[in-house]
PDB file of C-alpha atoms in Angstrom:
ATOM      1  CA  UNK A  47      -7.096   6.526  25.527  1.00  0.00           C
ATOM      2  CA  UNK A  48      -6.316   3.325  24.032  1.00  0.00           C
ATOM      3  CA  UNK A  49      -2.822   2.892  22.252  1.00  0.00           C
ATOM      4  CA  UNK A  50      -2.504   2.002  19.234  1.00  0.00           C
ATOM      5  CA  UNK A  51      -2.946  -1.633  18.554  1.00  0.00           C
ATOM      6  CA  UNK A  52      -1.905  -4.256  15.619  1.00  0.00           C
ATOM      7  CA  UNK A  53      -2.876  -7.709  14.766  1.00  0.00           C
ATOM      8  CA  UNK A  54      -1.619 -10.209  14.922  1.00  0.00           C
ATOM      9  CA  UNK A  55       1.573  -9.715  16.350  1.00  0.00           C
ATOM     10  CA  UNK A  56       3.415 -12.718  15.224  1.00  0.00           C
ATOM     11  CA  UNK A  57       2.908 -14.316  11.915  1.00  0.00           C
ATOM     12  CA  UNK A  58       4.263 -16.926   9.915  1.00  0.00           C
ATOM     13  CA  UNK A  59       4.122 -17.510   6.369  1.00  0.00           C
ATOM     14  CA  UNK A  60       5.648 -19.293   3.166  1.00  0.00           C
ATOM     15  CA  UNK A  61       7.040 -17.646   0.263  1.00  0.00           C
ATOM     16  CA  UNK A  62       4.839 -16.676  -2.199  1.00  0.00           C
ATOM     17  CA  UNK A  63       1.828 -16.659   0.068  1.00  0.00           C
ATOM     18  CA  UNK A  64      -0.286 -13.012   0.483  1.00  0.00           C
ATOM     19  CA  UNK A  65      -0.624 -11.612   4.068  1.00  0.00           C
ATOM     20  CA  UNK A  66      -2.792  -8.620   5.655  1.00  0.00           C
ATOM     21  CA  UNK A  67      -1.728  -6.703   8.973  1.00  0.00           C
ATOM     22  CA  UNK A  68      -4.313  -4.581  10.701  1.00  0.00           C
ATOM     23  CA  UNK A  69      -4.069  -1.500  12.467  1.00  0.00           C
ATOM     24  CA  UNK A  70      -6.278   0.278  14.828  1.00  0.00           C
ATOM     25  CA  UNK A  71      -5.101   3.739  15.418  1.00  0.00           C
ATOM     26  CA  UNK A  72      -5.680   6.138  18.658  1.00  0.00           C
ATOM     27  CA  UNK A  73      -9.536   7.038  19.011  1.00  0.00           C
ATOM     28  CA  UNK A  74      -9.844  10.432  17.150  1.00  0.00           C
ATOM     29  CA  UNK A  75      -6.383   9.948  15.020  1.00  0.00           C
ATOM     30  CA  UNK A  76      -6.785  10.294  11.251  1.00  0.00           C
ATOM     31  CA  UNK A  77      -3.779   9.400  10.042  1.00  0.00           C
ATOM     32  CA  UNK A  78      -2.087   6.052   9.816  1.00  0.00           C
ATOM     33  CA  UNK A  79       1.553   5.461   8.735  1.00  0.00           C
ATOM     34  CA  UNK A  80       3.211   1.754   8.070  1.00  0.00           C
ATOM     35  CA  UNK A  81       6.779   1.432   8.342  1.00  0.00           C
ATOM     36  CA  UNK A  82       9.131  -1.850   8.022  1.00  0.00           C
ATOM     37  CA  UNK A  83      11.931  -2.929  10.513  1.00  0.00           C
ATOM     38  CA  UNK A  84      14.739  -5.006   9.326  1.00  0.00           C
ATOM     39  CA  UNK A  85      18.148  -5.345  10.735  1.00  0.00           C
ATOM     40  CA  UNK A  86      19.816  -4.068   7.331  1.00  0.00           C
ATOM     41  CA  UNK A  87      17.653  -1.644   6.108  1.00  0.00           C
ATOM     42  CA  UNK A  88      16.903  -0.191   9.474  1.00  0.00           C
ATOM     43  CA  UNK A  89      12.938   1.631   9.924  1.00  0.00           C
ATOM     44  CA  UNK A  90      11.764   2.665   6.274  1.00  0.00           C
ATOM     45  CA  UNK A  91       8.332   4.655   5.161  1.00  0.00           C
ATOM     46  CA  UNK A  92       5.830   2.113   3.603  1.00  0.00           C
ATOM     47  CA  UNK A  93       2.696   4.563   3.474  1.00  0.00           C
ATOM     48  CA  UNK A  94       0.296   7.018   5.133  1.00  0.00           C
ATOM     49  CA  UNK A  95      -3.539   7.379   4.755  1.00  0.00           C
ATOM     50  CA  UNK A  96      -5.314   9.889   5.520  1.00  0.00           C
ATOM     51  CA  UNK A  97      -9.261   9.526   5.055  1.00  0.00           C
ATOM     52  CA  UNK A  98      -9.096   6.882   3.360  1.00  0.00           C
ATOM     53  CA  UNK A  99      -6.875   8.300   0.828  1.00  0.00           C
ATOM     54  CA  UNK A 100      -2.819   7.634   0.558  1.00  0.00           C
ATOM     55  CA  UNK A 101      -1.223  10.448   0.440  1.00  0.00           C
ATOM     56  CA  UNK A 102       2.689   9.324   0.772  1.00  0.00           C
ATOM     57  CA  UNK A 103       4.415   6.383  -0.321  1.00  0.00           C
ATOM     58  CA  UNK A 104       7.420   5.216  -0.039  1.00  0.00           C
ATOM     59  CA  UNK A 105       9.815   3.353  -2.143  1.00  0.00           C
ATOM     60  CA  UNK A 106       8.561  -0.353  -1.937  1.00  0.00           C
ATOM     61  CA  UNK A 107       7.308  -2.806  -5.004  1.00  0.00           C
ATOM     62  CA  UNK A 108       3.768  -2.898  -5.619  1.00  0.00           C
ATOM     63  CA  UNK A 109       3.308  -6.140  -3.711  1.00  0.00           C
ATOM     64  CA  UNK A 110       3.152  -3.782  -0.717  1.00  0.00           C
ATOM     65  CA  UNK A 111      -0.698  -2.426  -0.984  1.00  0.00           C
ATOM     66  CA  UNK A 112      -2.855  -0.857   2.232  1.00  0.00           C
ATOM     67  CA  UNK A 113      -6.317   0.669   2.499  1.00  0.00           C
ATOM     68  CA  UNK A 114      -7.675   2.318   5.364  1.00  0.00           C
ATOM     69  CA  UNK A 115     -11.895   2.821   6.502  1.00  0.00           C
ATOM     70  CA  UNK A 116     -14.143   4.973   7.391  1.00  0.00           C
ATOM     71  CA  UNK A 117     -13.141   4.279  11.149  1.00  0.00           C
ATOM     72  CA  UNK A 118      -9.603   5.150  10.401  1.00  0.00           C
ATOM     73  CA  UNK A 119      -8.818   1.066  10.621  1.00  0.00           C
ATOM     74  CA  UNK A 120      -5.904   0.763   8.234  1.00  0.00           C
ATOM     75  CA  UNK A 121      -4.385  -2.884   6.858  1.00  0.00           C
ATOM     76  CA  UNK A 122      -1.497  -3.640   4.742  1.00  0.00           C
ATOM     77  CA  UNK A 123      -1.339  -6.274   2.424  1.00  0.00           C
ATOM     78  CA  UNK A 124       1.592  -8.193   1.105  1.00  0.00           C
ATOM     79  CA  UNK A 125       1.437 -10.473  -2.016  1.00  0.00           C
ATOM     80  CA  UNK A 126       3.697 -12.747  -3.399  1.00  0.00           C
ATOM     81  CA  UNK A 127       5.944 -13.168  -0.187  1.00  0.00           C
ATOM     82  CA  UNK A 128       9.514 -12.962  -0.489  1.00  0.00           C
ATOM     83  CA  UNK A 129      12.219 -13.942   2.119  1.00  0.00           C
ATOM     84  CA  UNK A 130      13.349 -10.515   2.455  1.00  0.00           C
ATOM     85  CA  UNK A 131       9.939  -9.540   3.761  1.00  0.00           C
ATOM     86  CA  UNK A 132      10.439 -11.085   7.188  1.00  0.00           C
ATOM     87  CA  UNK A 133      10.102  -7.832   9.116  1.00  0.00           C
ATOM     88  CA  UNK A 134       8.871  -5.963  12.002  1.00  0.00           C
ATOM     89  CA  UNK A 135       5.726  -4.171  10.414  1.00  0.00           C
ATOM     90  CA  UNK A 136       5.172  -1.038  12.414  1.00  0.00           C
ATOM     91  CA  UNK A 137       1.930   1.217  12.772  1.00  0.00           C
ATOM     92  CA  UNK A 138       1.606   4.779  13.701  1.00  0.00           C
ATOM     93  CA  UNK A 139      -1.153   7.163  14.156  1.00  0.00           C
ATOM     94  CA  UNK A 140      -1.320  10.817  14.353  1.00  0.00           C
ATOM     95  CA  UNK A 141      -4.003  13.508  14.559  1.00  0.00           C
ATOM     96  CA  UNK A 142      -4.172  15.725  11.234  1.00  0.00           C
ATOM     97  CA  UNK A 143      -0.787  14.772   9.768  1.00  0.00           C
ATOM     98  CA  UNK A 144       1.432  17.223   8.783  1.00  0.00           C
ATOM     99  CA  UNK A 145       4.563  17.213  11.604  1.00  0.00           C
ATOM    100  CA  UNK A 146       2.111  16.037  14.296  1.00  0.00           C
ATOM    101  CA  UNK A 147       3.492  13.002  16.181  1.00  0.00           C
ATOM    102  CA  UNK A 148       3.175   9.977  15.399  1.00  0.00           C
ATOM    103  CA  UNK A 149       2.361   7.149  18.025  1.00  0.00           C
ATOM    104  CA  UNK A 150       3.411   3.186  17.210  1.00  0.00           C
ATOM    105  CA  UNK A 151       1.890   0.358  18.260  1.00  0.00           C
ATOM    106  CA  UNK A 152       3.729  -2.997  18.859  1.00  0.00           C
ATOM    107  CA  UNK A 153       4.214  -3.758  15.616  1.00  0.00           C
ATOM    108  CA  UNK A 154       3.471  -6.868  13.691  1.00  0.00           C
ATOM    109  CA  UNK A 155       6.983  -9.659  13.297  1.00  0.00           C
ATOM    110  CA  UNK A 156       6.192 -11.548  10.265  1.00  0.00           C
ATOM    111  CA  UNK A 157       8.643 -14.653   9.320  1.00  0.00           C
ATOM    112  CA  UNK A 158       8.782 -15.821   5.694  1.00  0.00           C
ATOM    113  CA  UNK A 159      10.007 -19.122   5.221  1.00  0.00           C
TER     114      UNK A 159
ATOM    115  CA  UNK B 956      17.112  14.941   0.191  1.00  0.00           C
ATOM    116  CA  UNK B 957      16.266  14.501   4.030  1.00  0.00           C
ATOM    117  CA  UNK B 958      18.576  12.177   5.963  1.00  0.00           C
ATOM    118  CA  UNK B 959      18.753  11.266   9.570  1.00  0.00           C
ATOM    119  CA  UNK B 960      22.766   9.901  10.799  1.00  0.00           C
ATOM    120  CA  UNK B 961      23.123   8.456  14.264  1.00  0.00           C
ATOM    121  CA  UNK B 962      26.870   7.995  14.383  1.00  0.00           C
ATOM    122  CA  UNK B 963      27.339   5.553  17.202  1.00  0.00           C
ATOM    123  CA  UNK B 964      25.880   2.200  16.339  1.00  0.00           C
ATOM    124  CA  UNK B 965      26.654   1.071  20.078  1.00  0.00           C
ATOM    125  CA  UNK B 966      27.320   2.767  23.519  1.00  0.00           C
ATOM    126  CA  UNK B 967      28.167   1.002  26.743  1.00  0.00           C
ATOM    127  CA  UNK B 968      27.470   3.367  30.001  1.00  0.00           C
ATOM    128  CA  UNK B 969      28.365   2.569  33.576  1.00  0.00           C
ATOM    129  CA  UNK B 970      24.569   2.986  35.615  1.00  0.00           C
ATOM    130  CA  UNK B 971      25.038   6.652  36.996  1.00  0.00           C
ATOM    131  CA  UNK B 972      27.219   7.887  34.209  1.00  0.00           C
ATOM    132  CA  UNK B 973      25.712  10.474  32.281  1.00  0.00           C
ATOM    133  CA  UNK B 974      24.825   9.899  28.263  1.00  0.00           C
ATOM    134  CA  UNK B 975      24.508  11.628  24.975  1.00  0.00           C
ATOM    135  CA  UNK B 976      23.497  10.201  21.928  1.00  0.00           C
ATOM    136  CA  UNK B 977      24.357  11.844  18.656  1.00  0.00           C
ATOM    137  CA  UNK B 978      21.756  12.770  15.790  1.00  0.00           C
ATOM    138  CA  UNK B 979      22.346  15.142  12.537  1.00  0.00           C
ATOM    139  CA  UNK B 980      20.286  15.656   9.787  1.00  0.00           C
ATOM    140  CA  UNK B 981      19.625  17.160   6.798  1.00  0.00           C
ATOM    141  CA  UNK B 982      16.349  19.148   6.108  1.00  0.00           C
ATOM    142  CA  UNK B 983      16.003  21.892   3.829  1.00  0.00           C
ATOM    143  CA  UNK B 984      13.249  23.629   5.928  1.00  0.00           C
ATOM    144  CA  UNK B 985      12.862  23.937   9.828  1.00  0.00           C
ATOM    145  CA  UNK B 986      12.298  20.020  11.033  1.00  0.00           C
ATOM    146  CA  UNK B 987      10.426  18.375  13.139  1.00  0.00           C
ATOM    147  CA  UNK B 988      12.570  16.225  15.261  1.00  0.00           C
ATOM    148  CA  UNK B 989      11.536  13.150  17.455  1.00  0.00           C
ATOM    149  CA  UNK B 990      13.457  10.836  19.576  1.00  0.00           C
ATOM    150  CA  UNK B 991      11.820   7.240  19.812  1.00  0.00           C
ATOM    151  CA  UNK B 992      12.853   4.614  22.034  1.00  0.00           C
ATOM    152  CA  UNK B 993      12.608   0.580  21.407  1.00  0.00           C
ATOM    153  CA  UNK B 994      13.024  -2.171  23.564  1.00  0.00           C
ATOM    154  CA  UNK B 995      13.314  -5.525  22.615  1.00  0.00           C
ATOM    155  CA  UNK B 996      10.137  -6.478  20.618  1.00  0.00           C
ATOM    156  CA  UNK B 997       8.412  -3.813  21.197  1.00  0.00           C
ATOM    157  CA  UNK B 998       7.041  -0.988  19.279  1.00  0.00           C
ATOM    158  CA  UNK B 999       8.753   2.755  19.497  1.00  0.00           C
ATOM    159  CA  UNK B1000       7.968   5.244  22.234  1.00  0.00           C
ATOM    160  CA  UNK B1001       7.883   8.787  22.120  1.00  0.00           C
ATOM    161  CA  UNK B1002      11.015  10.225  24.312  1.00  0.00           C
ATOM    162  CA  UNK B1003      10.428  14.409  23.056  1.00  0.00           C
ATOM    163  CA  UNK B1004       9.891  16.333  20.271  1.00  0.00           C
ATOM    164  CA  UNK B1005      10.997  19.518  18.442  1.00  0.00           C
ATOM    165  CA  UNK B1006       8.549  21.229  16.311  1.00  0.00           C
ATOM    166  CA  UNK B1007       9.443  25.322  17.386  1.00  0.00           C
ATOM    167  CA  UNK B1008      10.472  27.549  20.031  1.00  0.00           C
ATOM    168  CA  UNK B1009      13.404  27.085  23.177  1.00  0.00           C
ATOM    169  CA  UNK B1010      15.792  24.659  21.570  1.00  0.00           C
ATOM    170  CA  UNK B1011      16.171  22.828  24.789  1.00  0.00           C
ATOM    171  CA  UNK B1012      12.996  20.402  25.262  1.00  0.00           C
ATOM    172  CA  UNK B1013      12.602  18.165  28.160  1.00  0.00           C
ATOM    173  CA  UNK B1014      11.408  14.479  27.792  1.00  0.00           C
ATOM    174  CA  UNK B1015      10.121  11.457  29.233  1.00  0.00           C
ATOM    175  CA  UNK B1016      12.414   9.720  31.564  1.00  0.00           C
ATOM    176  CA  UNK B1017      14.460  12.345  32.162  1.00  0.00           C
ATOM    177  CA  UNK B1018      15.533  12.880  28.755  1.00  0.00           C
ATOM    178  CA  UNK B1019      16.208  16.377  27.753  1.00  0.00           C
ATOM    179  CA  UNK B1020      17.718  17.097  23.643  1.00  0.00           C
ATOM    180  CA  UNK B1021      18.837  20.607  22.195  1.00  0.00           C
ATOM    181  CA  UNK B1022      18.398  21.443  18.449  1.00  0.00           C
ATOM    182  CA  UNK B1023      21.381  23.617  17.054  1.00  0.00           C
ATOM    183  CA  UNK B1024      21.123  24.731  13.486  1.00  0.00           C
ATOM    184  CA  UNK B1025      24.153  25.788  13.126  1.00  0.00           C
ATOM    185  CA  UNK B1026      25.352  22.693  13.485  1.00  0.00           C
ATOM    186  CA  UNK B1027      21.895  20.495  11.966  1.00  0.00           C
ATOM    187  CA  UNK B1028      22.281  18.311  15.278  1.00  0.00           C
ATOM    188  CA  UNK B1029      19.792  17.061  17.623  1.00  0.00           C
ATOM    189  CA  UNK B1030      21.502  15.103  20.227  1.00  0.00           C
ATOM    190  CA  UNK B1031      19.757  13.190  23.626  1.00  0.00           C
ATOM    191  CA  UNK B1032      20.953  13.710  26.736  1.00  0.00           C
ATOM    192  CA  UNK B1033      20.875  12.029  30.212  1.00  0.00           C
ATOM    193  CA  UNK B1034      22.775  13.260  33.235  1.00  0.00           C
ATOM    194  CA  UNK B1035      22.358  10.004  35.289  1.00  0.00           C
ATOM    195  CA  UNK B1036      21.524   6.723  33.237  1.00  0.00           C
ATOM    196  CA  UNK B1037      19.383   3.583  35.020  1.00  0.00           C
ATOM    197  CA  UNK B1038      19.671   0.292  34.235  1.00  0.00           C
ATOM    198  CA  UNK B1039      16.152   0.300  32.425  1.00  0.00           C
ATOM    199  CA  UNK B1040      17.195   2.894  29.745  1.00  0.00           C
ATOM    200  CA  UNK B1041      19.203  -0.209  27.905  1.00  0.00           C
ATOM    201  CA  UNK B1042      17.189   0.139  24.773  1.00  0.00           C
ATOM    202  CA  UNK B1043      17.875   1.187  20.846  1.00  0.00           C
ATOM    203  CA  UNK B1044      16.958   4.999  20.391  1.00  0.00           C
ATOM    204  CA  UNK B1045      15.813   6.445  16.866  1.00  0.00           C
ATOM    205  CA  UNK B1046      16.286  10.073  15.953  1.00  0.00           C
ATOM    206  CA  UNK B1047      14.072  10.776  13.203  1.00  0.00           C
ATOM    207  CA  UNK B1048      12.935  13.982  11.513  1.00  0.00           C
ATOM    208  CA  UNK B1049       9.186  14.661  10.296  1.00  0.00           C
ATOM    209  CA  UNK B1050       9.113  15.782   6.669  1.00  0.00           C
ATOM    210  CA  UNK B1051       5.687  17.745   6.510  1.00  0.00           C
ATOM    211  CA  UNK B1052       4.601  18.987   3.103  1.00  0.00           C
ATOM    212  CA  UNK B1053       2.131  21.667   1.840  1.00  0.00           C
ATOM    213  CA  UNK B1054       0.113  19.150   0.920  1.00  0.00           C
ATOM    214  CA  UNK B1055      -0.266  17.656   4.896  1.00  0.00           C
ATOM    215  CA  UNK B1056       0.671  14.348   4.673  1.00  0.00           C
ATOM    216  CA  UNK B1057       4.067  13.476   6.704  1.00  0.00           C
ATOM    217  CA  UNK B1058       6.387  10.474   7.338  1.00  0.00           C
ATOM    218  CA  UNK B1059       9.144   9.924   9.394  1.00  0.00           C
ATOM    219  CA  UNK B1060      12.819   9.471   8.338  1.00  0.00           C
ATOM    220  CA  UNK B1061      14.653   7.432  11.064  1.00  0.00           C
ATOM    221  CA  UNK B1062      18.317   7.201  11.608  1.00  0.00           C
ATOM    222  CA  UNK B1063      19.996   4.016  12.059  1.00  0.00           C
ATOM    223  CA  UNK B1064      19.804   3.845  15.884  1.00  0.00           C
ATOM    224  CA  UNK B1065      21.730   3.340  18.980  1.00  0.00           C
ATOM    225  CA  UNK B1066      21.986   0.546  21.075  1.00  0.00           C
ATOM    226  CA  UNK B1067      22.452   1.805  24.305  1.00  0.00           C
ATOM    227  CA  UNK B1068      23.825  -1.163  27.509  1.00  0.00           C
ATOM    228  CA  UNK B1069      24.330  -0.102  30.357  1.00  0.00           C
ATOM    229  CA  UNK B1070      26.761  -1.590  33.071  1.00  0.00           C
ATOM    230  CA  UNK B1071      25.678  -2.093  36.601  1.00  0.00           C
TER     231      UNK B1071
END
């Protein structure tokens, strides 16, 4: 099976701009987790779907927003761009959810300037 | 509140020498526990994982990591370390809820060089 896989993987952007990261889990994986990588904060929750429903969410402003589709696709949108968003922006899929393993993909390294 | 603390922030081994990398956490229930791996801009990779059972669980790469309660540790071993395992490895625990949704708590990591 295919890993999972996120677009693009490098991005630039200006503060204030909006940007949306996609995520294409593993075939037959219904859940879809985003996390953020920063050298000070370390790896921290952003949010999980689940059928197109988000069921966890971490502790991040409201300019942090996903969705996910019938085909399990997820994206993550960030509005309003701050320097402190410049991040690794990590995906993970897993089968049903609860405790099952989640896989990453590459991850996303957005730079806000 | 669940918590995931990697003590060492670095650790330089000699290639050959044998390694163990510290996790504890704190989990009111049974944990799941995962070791990830991630080199240089890349994603994380699965090393093991501890849902139940023998305490001892064997890994990828010829990683193996025990769970002890008693002592709400986790910690990854190695008995002979290559040159390739130079990488930053993430404990993290799985907090699962009634309700099915999970996420992952991650510790702070290790950064793991090894000397030829």
């Amino acid at each position: 099976k295919a890993g999972v896989t996120q677009t693009p993987r490098y991005l630039i952007k200006t503060r204030g701009q909006q940007v949306t990261l996609s995520c294409s889990p593993i075939s037959g994986h219904r859940s879809v987790s985003w996390y953020q990588q920063t050298p000070g904060q370390g790896l921290q929750f952003l949010f999980e779907y689940f059928s197109e429903t988000q069921r966890n969410k971490g502790n991040f402003p409201g300019r942090f927003s996903g969705r996910q589709f019938s085909n399990s696709r997820s994206e993550m949108n960030v509005s309003t761009l701050e320097l402190g968003d410049s991040a690794l922006y990590l995906c993970a899929s897993s089968t049903e959810g609860a405790g099952e393993t989640q896989y990453f993909g590459p991850g996303t390294r957005l730079l806000v300037l | 509140a669940q918590s995931v603390t990697q003590p060492d922030i670095h650790i330089t081994v000699s290639e050959g020498a044998s390694l163990e990398l510290r996790c504890n956490y704190s989990y009111g229930a049974t944990p799941y526990l995962f070791w990830y791996v991630q080199s240089p801009g890349q994603g994380l990779q699965l090393l093991l994982k501890y849902f139940s059972g023998d305490t001892l669980v064997q890994g990828i790469k010829g990683f193996e990591a025990e769970f002890k309660r008693s002592q709400s540790s986790f910690n990854l071993r190695k008995p002979s370390v290559h040159w390739s395992d130079a990488a930053e490895y993430f404990c993290a625990v799985g907090a699962a809820f009634s309700g099915g949704y999970n996420k992952l708590i991650f510790g702070a990591g290790t950064r793991l060089a090894v000397h030829p």
